[in-house]
PDB file of C-alpha atoms (C1' of nucleotides) in Angstrom:
ATOM      1  CA  MET A  28      21.996  35.829  94.896  1.00 75.00           C
ATOM      2  CA  LYS A  29      22.168  39.255  93.343  1.00 84.00           C
ATOM      3  CA  GLN A  30      25.726  40.149  92.413  1.00 91.00           C
ATOM      4  CA  LEU A  31      27.145  43.632  92.171  1.00 93.00           C
ATOM      5  CA  ASP A  32      28.037  45.220  88.827  1.00 96.00           C
ATOM      6  CA  HIS A  33      31.609  45.334  87.650  1.00 97.00           C
ATOM      7  CA  PRO A  34      32.870  47.363  84.723  1.00 97.00           C
ATOM      8  CA  ASN A  35      33.780  45.545  81.553  1.00 96.00           C
ATOM      9  CA  VAL A  36      37.542  45.329  81.056  1.00 97.00           C
ATOM     10  CA  ASN A  37      37.240  47.816  78.206  1.00 96.00           C
ATOM     11  CA  GLU A  38      35.628  50.277  80.543  1.00 97.00           C
ATOM     12  CA  ILE A  39      38.511  50.384  83.016  1.00 98.00           C
ATOM     13  CA  ARG A  40      40.000  53.883  82.873  1.00 98.00           C
ATOM     14  CA  LEU A  41      43.515  54.825  83.967  1.00 98.00           C
ATOM     15  CA  GLU A  42      42.353  58.002  85.665  1.00 98.00           C
ATOM     16  CA  ALA A  43      39.686  56.158  87.610  1.00 98.00           C
ATOM     17  CA  VAL A  44      42.247  53.612  88.795  1.00 98.00           C
ATOM     18  CA  LEU A  45      44.688  56.321  89.851  1.00 98.00           C
ATOM     19  CA  ALA A  46      41.929  58.237  91.639  1.00 98.00           C
ATOM     20  CA  ALA A  47      40.798  55.051  93.364  1.00 98.00           C
ATOM     21  CA  LEU A  48      44.335  54.438  94.627  1.00 98.00           C
ATOM     22  CA  ALA A  49      44.862  58.067  95.681  1.00 98.00           C
ATOM     23  CA  ASP A  50      43.089  57.627  98.991  1.00 98.00           C
ATOM     24  CA  PRO A  51      44.620  56.252 102.179  1.00 97.00           C
ATOM     25  CA  VAL A  52      41.643  54.095 103.148  1.00 98.00           C
ATOM     26  CA  ARG A  53      41.360  52.530  99.712  1.00 98.00           C
ATOM     27  CA  LEU A  54      45.088  52.040  99.407  1.00 98.00           C
ATOM     28  CA  SER A  55      45.069  50.161 102.720  1.00 97.00           C
ATOM     29  CA  ILE A  56      42.209  48.008 101.476  1.00 98.00           C
ATOM     30  CA  VAL A  57      44.099  47.182  98.300  1.00 98.00           C
ATOM     31  CA  ALA A  58      47.262  46.497 100.295  1.00 97.00           C
ATOM     32  CA  ALA A  59      45.344  44.057 102.461  1.00 97.00           C
ATOM     33  CA  LEU A  60      44.249  42.224  99.302  1.00 98.00           C
ATOM     34  CA  SER A  61      47.677  42.208  97.716  1.00 96.00           C
ATOM     35  CA  ASP A  62      48.492  38.676  98.819  1.00 95.00           C
ATOM     36  CA  GLN A  63      45.803  37.557  96.379  1.00 92.00           C
ATOM     37  CA  SER A  64      43.506  36.767  99.253  1.00 94.00           C
ATOM     38  CA  GLU A  65      39.792  37.292  99.442  1.00 96.00           C
ATOM     39  CA  HIS A  66      38.468  39.353 102.338  1.00 97.00           C
ATOM     40  CA  SER A  67      34.880  39.693 103.391  1.00 97.00           C
ATOM     41  CA  ALA A  68      33.950  43.344 103.569  1.00 97.00           C
ATOM     42  CA  GLY A  69      33.784  43.366 107.343  1.00 94.00           C
ATOM     43  CA  ALA A  70      37.298  41.979 107.648  1.00 95.00           C
ATOM     44  CA  PHE A  71      39.140  45.183 106.785  1.00 95.00           C
ATOM     45  CA  ASP A  72      40.178  46.965 109.930  1.00 90.00           C
ATOM     46  CA  CYS A  73      39.784  50.560 108.941  1.00 92.00           C
ATOM     47  CA  ASP A  74      38.299  52.727 111.671  1.00 94.00           C
ATOM     48  CA  ILE A  75      35.388  53.950 109.607  1.00 97.00           C
ATOM     49  CA  ALA A  76      31.642  53.420 109.575  1.00 97.00           C
ATOM     50  CA  SER A  77      30.514  50.379 107.638  1.00 97.00           C
ATOM     51  CA  SER A  78      28.630  52.618 105.240  1.00 98.00           C
ATOM     52  CA  THR A  79      31.822  54.521 104.516  1.00 98.00           C
ATOM     53  CA  LEU A  80      33.690  51.283 103.954  1.00 98.00           C
ATOM     54  CA  SER A  81      30.974  50.196 101.572  1.00 98.00           C
ATOM     55  CA  HIS A  82      31.407  53.459  99.694  1.00 98.00           C
ATOM     56  CA  HIS A  83      35.151  52.931  99.291  1.00 98.00           C
ATOM     57  CA  LEU A  84      34.641  49.358  98.142  1.00 98.00           C
ATOM     58  CA  LYS A  85      32.203  50.642  95.553  1.00 98.00           C
ATOM     59  CA  VAL A  86      34.758  53.137  94.265  1.00 98.00           C
ATOM     60  CA  LEU A  87      37.355  50.368  93.936  1.00 98.00           C
ATOM     61  CA  ARG A  88      34.897  48.048  92.230  1.00 98.00           C
ATOM     62  CA  GLU A  89      33.688  50.666  89.771  1.00 98.00           C
ATOM     63  CA  ALA A  90      37.265  51.616  88.938  1.00 98.00           C
ATOM     64  CA  GLY A  91      37.939  47.975  88.049  1.00 98.00           C
ATOM     65  CA  VAL A  92      40.399  47.406  90.867  1.00 98.00           C
ATOM     66  CA  THR A  93      38.445  44.858  92.870  1.00 98.00           C
ATOM     67  CA  SER A  94      36.095  41.997  92.260  1.00 98.00           C
ATOM     68  CA  HIS A  95      33.155  41.443  94.607  1.00 98.00           C
ATOM     69  CA  ARG A  96      31.410  38.137  95.161  1.00 97.00           C
ATOM     70  CA  LYS A  97      28.354  37.957  97.325  1.00 97.00           C
ATOM     71  CA  GLU A  98      27.883  34.825  99.350  1.00 96.00           C
ATOM     72  CA  GLY A  99      25.133  34.676 101.883  1.00 94.00           C
ATOM     73  CA  THR A 100      25.012  38.004 103.631  1.00 96.00           C
ATOM     74  CA  ARG A 101      28.685  38.566 103.071  1.00 97.00           C
ATOM     75  CA  CYS A 102      30.625  40.159 100.254  1.00 98.00           C
ATOM     76  CA  PHE A 103      34.035  38.744  99.422  1.00 98.00           C
ATOM     77  CA  VAL A 104      36.447  41.183  97.867  1.00 98.00           C
ATOM     78  CA  SER A 105      39.610  40.440  95.920  1.00 98.00           C
ATOM     79  CA  LEU A 106      41.850  42.164  93.411  1.00 98.00           C
ATOM     80  CA  ARG A 107      40.708  41.917  89.803  1.00 98.00           C
ATOM     81  CA  PRO A 108      43.303  39.987  87.839  1.00 97.00           C
ATOM     82  CA  GLU A 109      42.240  41.776  84.658  1.00 98.00           C
ATOM     83  CA  LEU A 110      43.619  45.006  86.040  1.00 98.00           C
ATOM     84  CA  ASP A 111      47.122  43.690  85.575  1.00 98.00           C
ATOM     85  CA  GLN A 112      46.341  42.838  81.975  1.00 97.00           C
ATOM     86  CA  VAL A 113      45.073  46.329  81.262  1.00 98.00           C
ATOM     87  CA  PHE A 114      47.806  48.155  83.182  1.00 98.00           C
ATOM     88  CA  PRO A 115      50.562  45.580  83.718  1.00 98.00           C
ATOM     89  CA  GLY A 116      52.687  46.211  86.750  1.00 98.00           C
ATOM     90  CA  LEU A 117      50.883  49.348  87.871  1.00 98.00           C
ATOM     91  CA  LEU A 118      49.240  47.967  90.973  1.00 98.00           C
ATOM     92  CA  THR A 119      52.325  45.994  91.929  1.00 98.00           C
ATOM     93  CA  LEU A 120      54.444  49.114  91.695  1.00 98.00           C
ATOM     94  CA  VAL A 121      52.043  51.241  93.710  1.00 98.00           C
ATOM     95  CA  LEU A 122      51.747  48.543  96.355  1.00 98.00           C
ATOM     96  CA  GLU A 123      55.516  48.313  96.521  1.00 98.00           C
ATOM     97  CA  PHE A 124      55.792  52.059  97.120  1.00 98.00           C
ATOM     98  CA  ALA A 125      52.928  52.371  99.586  1.00 97.00           C
ATOM     99  CA  PRO A 126      54.670  51.006 102.709  1.00 97.00           C
ATOM    100  CA  LYS A 127      57.899  52.855 101.871  1.00 96.00           C
ATOM    101  CA  ASP A 128      55.928  56.036 101.484  1.00 97.00           C
ATOM    102  CA  ARG A 129      54.296  55.554 104.857  1.00 95.00           C
ATOM    103  CA  ALA A 130      57.724  55.048 106.398  1.00 95.00           C
ATOM    104  CA  ARG A 131      59.061  58.169 104.692  1.00 95.00           C
ATOM    105  CA  GLU A 132      56.062  60.147 105.834  1.00 94.00           C
ATOM    106  CA  CYS A 133      56.556  58.973 109.393  1.00 93.00           C
ATOM    107  CA  ALA A 134      60.266  59.788 109.291  1.00 92.00           C
ATOM    108  CA  GLU A 135      59.517  63.212 107.864  1.00 89.00           C
ATOM    109  CA  ARG A 136      57.099  63.877 110.697  1.00 86.00           C
ATOM    110  CA  LEU A 137      59.623  62.965 113.361  1.00 89.00           C
ATOM    111  CA  LEU A 138      62.633  64.530 111.690  1.00 85.00           C
ATOM    112  CA  PRO A 139      61.503  67.321 109.371  1.00 83.00           C
ATOM    113  CA  GLY A 140      63.861  67.703 106.489  1.00 76.00           C
ATOM    114  CA  GLY A 141      64.755  64.065 106.720  1.00 72.00           C
ATOM    115  CA  PRO A 142      68.077  62.280 107.215  1.00 70.00           C
ATOM    116  CA  ASN A 143      69.398  63.502 103.864  1.00 65.00           C
ATOM    117  CA  ARG A 144      68.046  66.979 103.872  1.00 58.00           C
ATOM    118  CA  ALA A 145      69.278  68.816 100.810  1.00 47.00           C
ATOM    119  CA  LYS A 146      71.214  72.063 101.223  1.00 35.00           C
TER     120      LYS A 146
ATOM    121  CA  MET B  27      63.400  86.766  90.778  1.00 73.00           C
ATOM    122  CA  LYS B  28      61.053  85.156  93.258  1.00 83.00           C
ATOM    123  CA  GLN B  29      60.861  81.412  92.688  1.00 90.00           C
ATOM    124  CA  LEU B  30      57.938  79.190  93.581  1.00 93.00           C
ATOM    125  CA  ASP B  31      58.098  76.713  96.448  1.00 95.00           C
ATOM    126  CA  HIS B  32      58.710  73.053  95.795  1.00 97.00           C
ATOM    127  CA  PRO B  33      58.298  70.298  98.341  1.00 97.00           C
ATOM    128  CA  ASN B  34      61.404  68.718  99.760  1.00 96.00           C
ATOM    129  CA  VAL B  35      62.018  65.236  98.359  1.00 96.00           C
ATOM    130  CA  ASN B  36      61.092  63.780 101.746  1.00 96.00           C
ATOM    131  CA  GLU B  37      57.759  65.520 101.558  1.00 96.00           C
ATOM    132  CA  ILE B  38      56.677  63.897  98.296  1.00 97.00           C
ATOM    133  CA  ARG B  39      53.700  61.672  99.085  1.00 98.00           C
ATOM    134  CA  LEU B  40      52.525  58.742  96.994  1.00 98.00           C
ATOM    135  CA  GLU B  41      48.883  59.661  97.377  1.00 98.00           C
ATOM    136  CA  ALA B  42      49.521  63.230  96.329  1.00 98.00           C
ATOM    137  CA  VAL B  43      51.352  62.026  93.228  1.00 98.00           C
ATOM    138  CA  LEU B  44      48.561  59.614  92.319  1.00 98.00           C
ATOM    139  CA  ALA B  45      45.927  62.291  92.875  1.00 98.00           C
ATOM    140  CA  ALA B  46      47.918  64.733  90.772  1.00 98.00           C
ATOM    141  CA  LEU B  47      48.030  62.225  87.917  1.00 98.00           C
ATOM    142  CA  ALA B  48      44.350  61.287  88.219  1.00 98.00           C
ATOM    143  CA  ASP B  49      43.135  64.252  86.192  1.00 98.00           C
ATOM    144  CA  PRO B  50      43.001  64.459  82.407  1.00 98.00           C
ATOM    145  CA  VAL B  51      44.339  67.992  82.146  1.00 98.00           C
ATOM    146  CA  ARG B  52      47.275  67.319  84.438  1.00 98.00           C
ATOM    147  CA  LEU B  53      48.027  64.003  82.789  1.00 98.00           C
ATOM    148  CA  SER B  54      48.201  65.762  79.411  1.00 98.00           C
ATOM    149  CA  ILE B  55      50.557  68.350  80.889  1.00 98.00           C
ATOM    150  CA  VAL B  56      52.814  65.635  82.260  1.00 98.00           C
ATOM    151  CA  ALA B  57      52.666  63.783  78.955  1.00 98.00           C
ATOM    152  CA  ALA B  58      53.784  66.928  77.141  1.00 97.00           C
ATOM    153  CA  LEU B  59      56.779  67.130  79.462  1.00 98.00           C
ATOM    154  CA  SER B  60      57.669  63.471  79.171  1.00 97.00           C
ATOM    155  CA  ASP B  61      60.357  64.054  76.555  1.00 95.00           C
ATOM    156  CA  GLN B  62      62.331  65.768  79.312  1.00 92.00           C
ATOM    157  CA  SER B  63      61.622  69.126  77.758  1.00 94.00           C
ATOM    158  CA  GLU B  64      60.879  72.368  79.511  1.00 96.00           C
ATOM    159  CA  HIS B  65      57.664  74.159  78.593  1.00 97.00           C
ATOM    160  CA  SER B  66      56.721  77.672  79.507  1.00 98.00           C
ATOM    161  CA  ALA B  67      53.348  77.642  81.214  1.00 97.00           C
ATOM    162  CA  GLY B  68      51.587  79.246  78.282  1.00 95.00           C
ATOM    163  CA  ALA B  69      52.863  76.610  75.884  1.00 96.00           C
ATOM    164  CA  PHE B  70      50.492  73.858  76.945  1.00 96.00           C
ATOM    165  CA  ASP B  71      47.543  73.727  74.648  1.00 91.00           C
ATOM    166  CA  CYS B  72      44.761  72.797  77.015  1.00 93.00           C
ATOM    167  CA  ASP B  73      41.526  74.641  76.330  1.00 94.00           C
ATOM    168  CA  ILE B  74      41.223  76.098  79.797  1.00 97.00           C
ATOM    169  CA  ALA B  75      41.513  79.523  81.364  1.00 98.00           C
ATOM    170  CA  SER B  76      45.035  80.532  82.274  1.00 98.00           C
ATOM    171  CA  SER B  77      44.024  80.697  85.923  1.00 98.00           C
ATOM    172  CA  THR B  78      42.842  77.096  85.728  1.00 98.00           C
ATOM    173  CA  LEU B  79      46.097  76.063  84.076  1.00 98.00           C
ATOM    174  CA  SER B  80      47.984  77.818  86.834  1.00 98.00           C
ATOM    175  CA  HIS B  81      45.963  75.883  89.377  1.00 98.00           C
ATOM    176  CA  HIS B  82      46.814  72.534  87.769  1.00 98.00           C
ATOM    177  CA  LEU B  83      50.500  73.442  87.569  1.00 98.00           C
ATOM    178  CA  LYS B  84      50.409  74.291  91.246  1.00 98.00           C
ATOM    179  CA  VAL B  85      48.918  70.884  92.073  1.00 98.00           C
ATOM    180  CA  LEU B  86      51.649  69.148  90.074  1.00 98.00           C
ATOM    181  CA  ARG B  87      54.375  71.254  91.663  1.00 98.00           C
ATOM    182  CA  GLU B  88      53.109  70.732  95.202  1.00 98.00           C
ATOM    183  CA  ALA B  89      52.810  66.997  94.603  1.00 98.00           C
ATOM    184  CA  GLY B  90      56.482  66.945  93.596  1.00 98.00           C
ATOM    185  CA  VAL B  91      55.823  65.996  89.985  1.00 98.00           C
ATOM    186  CA  THR B  92      57.079  69.146  88.296  1.00 98.00           C
ATOM    187  CA  SER B  93      59.789  71.723  88.770  1.00 98.00           C
ATOM    188  CA  HIS B  94      59.058  75.371  88.023  1.00 98.00           C
ATOM    189  CA  ARG B  95      61.660  77.939  87.105  1.00 97.00           C
ATOM    190  CA  LYS B  96      60.674  81.563  86.735  1.00 96.00           C
ATOM    191  CA  GLU B  97      62.534  83.530  84.121  1.00 95.00           C
ATOM    192  CA  GLY B  98      61.372  87.013  83.350  1.00 94.00           C
ATOM    193  CA  THR B  99      57.630  86.955  83.268  1.00 96.00           C
ATOM    194  CA  ARG B 100      57.556  83.345  82.208  1.00 97.00           C
ATOM    195  CA  CYS B 101      57.506  80.117  84.163  1.00 98.00           C
ATOM    196  CA  PHE B 102      59.300  77.133  82.734  1.00 98.00           C
ATOM    197  CA  VAL B 103      57.972  73.778  83.797  1.00 98.00           C
ATOM    198  CA  SER B 104      59.664  70.398  83.625  1.00 98.00           C
ATOM    199  CA  LEU B 105      59.383  67.010  85.271  1.00 98.00           C
ATOM    200  CA  ARG B 106      61.191  66.671  88.586  1.00 98.00           C
ATOM    201  CA  PRO B 107      63.936  64.080  88.207  1.00 97.00           C
ATOM    202  CA  GLU B 108      63.756  63.336  91.943  1.00 98.00           C
ATOM    203  CA  LEU B 109      60.321  61.853  91.457  1.00 98.00           C
ATOM    204  CA  ASP B 110      61.854  58.881  89.719  1.00 98.00           C
ATOM    205  CA  GLN B 111      64.210  58.374  92.624  1.00 97.00           C
ATOM    206  CA  VAL B 112      61.383  58.372  95.131  1.00 98.00           C
ATOM    207  CA  PHE B 113      59.009  56.233  93.043  1.00 98.00           C
ATOM    208  CA  PRO B 114      61.183  54.630  90.363  1.00 98.00           C
ATOM    209  CA  GLY B 115      59.332  53.765  87.219  1.00 98.00           C
ATOM    210  CA  LEU B 116      55.954  55.051  88.357  1.00 98.00           C
ATOM    211  CA  LEU B 117      55.686  58.052  86.090  1.00 98.00           C
ATOM    212  CA  THR B 118      57.155  56.155  83.161  1.00 98.00           C
ATOM    213  CA  LEU B 119      54.586  53.426  83.589  1.00 98.00           C
ATOM    214  CA  VAL B 120      51.658  55.813  83.882  1.00 98.00           C
ATOM    215  CA  LEU B 121      52.834  57.762  80.853  1.00 98.00           C
ATOM    216  CA  GLU B 122      53.140  54.519  78.923  1.00 98.00           C
ATOM    217  CA  PHE B 123      49.541  53.604  79.767  1.00 98.00           C
ATOM    218  CA  ALA B 124      48.016  57.030  79.213  1.00 98.00           C
ATOM    219  CA  PRO B 125      47.873  57.021  75.388  1.00 97.00           C
ATOM    220  CA  LYS B 126      46.761  53.382  75.299  1.00 97.00           C
ATOM    221  CA  ASP B 127      44.010  54.201  77.741  1.00 97.00           C
ATOM    222  CA  ARG B 128      42.833  57.098  75.596  1.00 96.00           C
ATOM    223  CA  ALA B 129      42.725  54.765  72.607  1.00 95.00           C
ATOM    224  CA  ARG B 130      40.798  52.164  74.577  1.00 96.00           C
ATOM    225  CA  GLU B 131      38.382  54.772  75.798  1.00 95.00           C
ATOM    226  CA  CYS B 132      37.807  55.999  72.287  1.00 93.00           C
ATOM    227  CA  ALA B 133      37.291  52.466  70.989  1.00 93.00           C
ATOM    228  CA  GLU B 134      34.871  51.749  73.794  1.00 90.00           C
ATOM    229  CA  ARG B 135      32.867  54.841  72.898  1.00 86.00           C
ATOM    230  CA  LEU B 136      32.587  53.833  69.259  1.00 88.00           C
ATOM    231  CA  LEU B 137      32.089  50.135  69.856  1.00 85.00           C
ATOM    232  CA  PRO B 138      30.589  49.571  73.285  1.00 82.00           C
ATOM    233  CA  GLY B 139      31.685  46.258  74.704  1.00 76.00           C
ATOM    234  CA  GLY B 140      34.843  46.415  72.677  1.00 71.00           C
ATOM    235  CA  PRO B 141      36.287  44.086  70.075  1.00 71.00           C
ATOM    236  CA  ASN B 142      36.768  41.278  72.591  1.00 66.00           C
ATOM    237  CA  ARG B 143      33.605  41.634  74.545  1.00 57.00           C
ATOM    238  CA  ALA B 144      33.363  38.904  77.134  1.00 47.00           C
ATOM    239  CA  LYS B 145      30.359  36.578  77.191  1.00 35.00           C
TER     240      LYS B 145
ATOM    241  C1'  DT C  19      57.766 105.712  84.434  1.00 89.17           C
ATOM    242  C1'  DT C  20      54.156 103.765  81.976  1.00 89.17           C
ATOM    243  C1'  DC C  21      52.692  99.847  79.336  1.00 89.17           C
ATOM    244  C1'  DT C  22      52.429  95.114  78.332  1.00 89.17           C
ATOM    245  C1'  DA C  23      52.930  90.097  78.657  1.00 89.17           C
ATOM    246  C1'  DA C  24      52.848  86.079  81.501  1.00 89.17           C
ATOM    247  C1'  DC C  25      51.572  84.272  85.396  1.00 89.17           C
ATOM    248  C1'  DT C  26      49.475  83.838  90.112  1.00 89.17           C
ATOM    249  C1'  DT C  27      46.096  84.783  93.490  1.00 89.17           C
ATOM    250  C1'  DC C  28      41.439  85.681  94.916  1.00 89.17           C
ATOM    251  C1'  DG C  29      36.534  85.044  95.228  1.00 89.17           C
ATOM    252  C1'  DA C  30      32.860  82.717  93.617  1.00 89.17           C
ATOM    253  C1'  DC C  31      30.309  78.816  91.835  1.00 89.17           C
ATOM    254  C1'  DG C  32      28.694  74.068  91.010  1.00 89.17           C
ATOM    255  C1'  DA C  33      30.171  69.324  91.064  1.00 89.17           C
ATOM    256  C1'  DA C  34      32.236  65.641  93.258  1.00 89.17           C
ATOM    257  C1'  DT C  35      33.925  63.357  97.501  1.00 89.17           C
ATOM    258  C1'  DA C  36      34.310  61.505 102.357  1.00 89.17           C
ATOM    259  C1'  DT C  37      31.891  60.883 106.113  1.00 89.17           C
ATOM    260  C1'  DC C  38      28.153  59.524 109.212  1.00 89.17           C
ATOM    261  C1'  DG C  39      23.778  57.453 111.026  1.00 89.17           C
ATOM    262  C1'  DA C  40      19.399  55.692 109.754  1.00 89.17           C
ATOM    263  C1'  DA C  41      16.786  52.909 106.922  1.00 89.17           C
ATOM    264  C1'  DA C  42      16.424  49.259 103.549  1.00 89.17           C
ATOM    265  C1'  DT C  43      17.822  44.767 101.780  1.00 89.17           C
ATOM    266  C1'  DA C  44      18.975  39.908 101.546  1.00 89.17           C
ATOM    267  C1'  DG C  45      20.243  35.740 103.252  1.00 89.17           C
ATOM    268  C1'  DA C  46      20.881  32.640 107.258  1.00 89.17           C
ATOM    269  C1'  DT C  47      18.940  30.844 111.432  1.00 89.17           C
ATOM    270  C1'  DG C  48      15.782  29.915 115.117  1.00 89.17           C
TER     271       DG C  48
ATOM    272  C1'  DC D  10       7.235  33.287 110.385  1.00 89.17           C
ATOM    273  C1'  DA D  11      10.437  36.585 113.204  1.00 89.17           C
ATOM    274  C1'  DT D  12      14.997  37.757 113.977  1.00 89.17           C
ATOM    275  C1'  DC D  13      19.763  38.396 113.453  1.00 89.17           C
ATOM    276  C1'  DT D  14      23.798  39.644 110.612  1.00 89.17           C
ATOM    277  C1'  DA D  15      26.297  41.668 106.844  1.00 89.17           C
ATOM    278  C1'  DT D  16      26.093  44.874 103.649  1.00 89.17           C
ATOM    279  C1'  DT D  17      24.144  48.508 100.640  1.00 89.17           C
ATOM    280  C1'  DT D  18      21.517  52.526  99.922  1.00 89.17           C
ATOM    281  C1'  DC D  19      19.750  56.918 101.322  1.00 89.17           C
ATOM    282  C1'  DG D  20      19.902  61.569 103.119  1.00 89.17           C
ATOM    283  C1'  DA D  21      22.523  64.981 105.168  1.00 89.17           C
ATOM    284  C1'  DT D  22      26.667  67.595 105.957  1.00 89.17           C
ATOM    285  C1'  DA D  23      31.295  69.281 105.384  1.00 89.17           C
ATOM    286  C1'  DT D  24      35.160  69.484 102.554  1.00 89.17           C
ATOM    287  C1'  DT D  25      37.637  69.432  98.484  1.00 89.17           C
ATOM    288  C1'  DC D  26      38.066  70.098  93.573  1.00 89.17           C
ATOM    289  C1'  DG D  27      37.838  72.124  88.845  1.00 89.17           C
ATOM    290  C1'  DT D  28      36.512  76.007  86.713  1.00 89.17           C
ATOM    291  C1'  DC D  29      36.062  80.857  85.536  1.00 89.17           C
ATOM    292  C1'  DG D  30      36.842  85.960  85.392  1.00 89.17           C
ATOM    293  C1'  DA D  31      38.706  89.759  87.847  1.00 89.17           C
ATOM    294  C1'  DA D  32      42.300  91.642  90.228  1.00 89.17           C
ATOM    295  C1'  DG D  33      47.123  91.525  91.665  1.00 89.17           C
ATOM    296  C1'  DT D  34      52.151  90.787  90.730  1.00 89.17           C
ATOM    297  C1'  DT D  35      56.449  90.804  88.418  1.00 89.17           C
ATOM    298  C1'  DA D  36      59.719  91.707  85.029  1.00 89.17           C
ATOM    299  C1'  DG D  37      60.920  93.233  80.680  1.00 89.17           C
ATOM    300  C1'  DA D  38      59.851  96.784  76.807  1.00 89.17           C
ATOM    301  C1'  DA D  39      58.869 101.318  75.160  1.00 89.17           C
TER     302       DA D  39
END
DNA sequence: TTCTAACTTCGACGAATATCGAAATAGATG
DNA sequence: CATCTATTTCGATATTCGTCGAAGTTAGAA
């Protein structure tokens, strides 16, 4: 069973993590994993080609955000616990803001200027 | 005095903020502003063309990270306080990790595998 | 008004990224 | 073995990004 390469903890870079999280597809993947669960790659319901999904999973893995375990033909993905040792609280904070941001974005689209528009 | 456009608070997007911070030049700019000071655009000592600096400042401004105030021929830049209302603690956390990450990166370059290399 | 300083904008370039479909791979299953 | 399934890799394309130098803008100085 050939496993995929993961960066050493010392190789995890802040900018790579931020860049990995700065994409809607990847953020939704990470959000889906945030309950500490393990998803097989096919189990994420993003409306993208499987090759594109594979690309995004690779970006997350190489940034040190996710851990990938191959089992049979499947690849189980989960959040890397080491990430929270390297950047404690970062992922939690981003994942806390993500749904609120989506709600704000939606509200802004329906009601430009928002409920508390300044000036 | 024509001022530059800033996004409304409701228009500040998490992904845009993360993307803005996921660049070494911009992260160094933000770090320089982290003492709540105001810098004129020319006062950042990045070794890049002034047009490139202007580009990065535009990205930060449009992401809602910085506030730009034109005075005479100069442009004074500071962190937008509203950012911490929209995403409380995010910038602080990233700015706390940034120097540690640089140190880790440097250590990793000198001593591949790091002092606590696993396995 | 002309000159200068401090930016910004524009146009170009190469590098990186997001995307897809097709082909390759690897393991399970018949 | 042949085949099916899940995923990765490859090749192509379109877009975005970081960078520069040149040209444009704006406001103060001479």
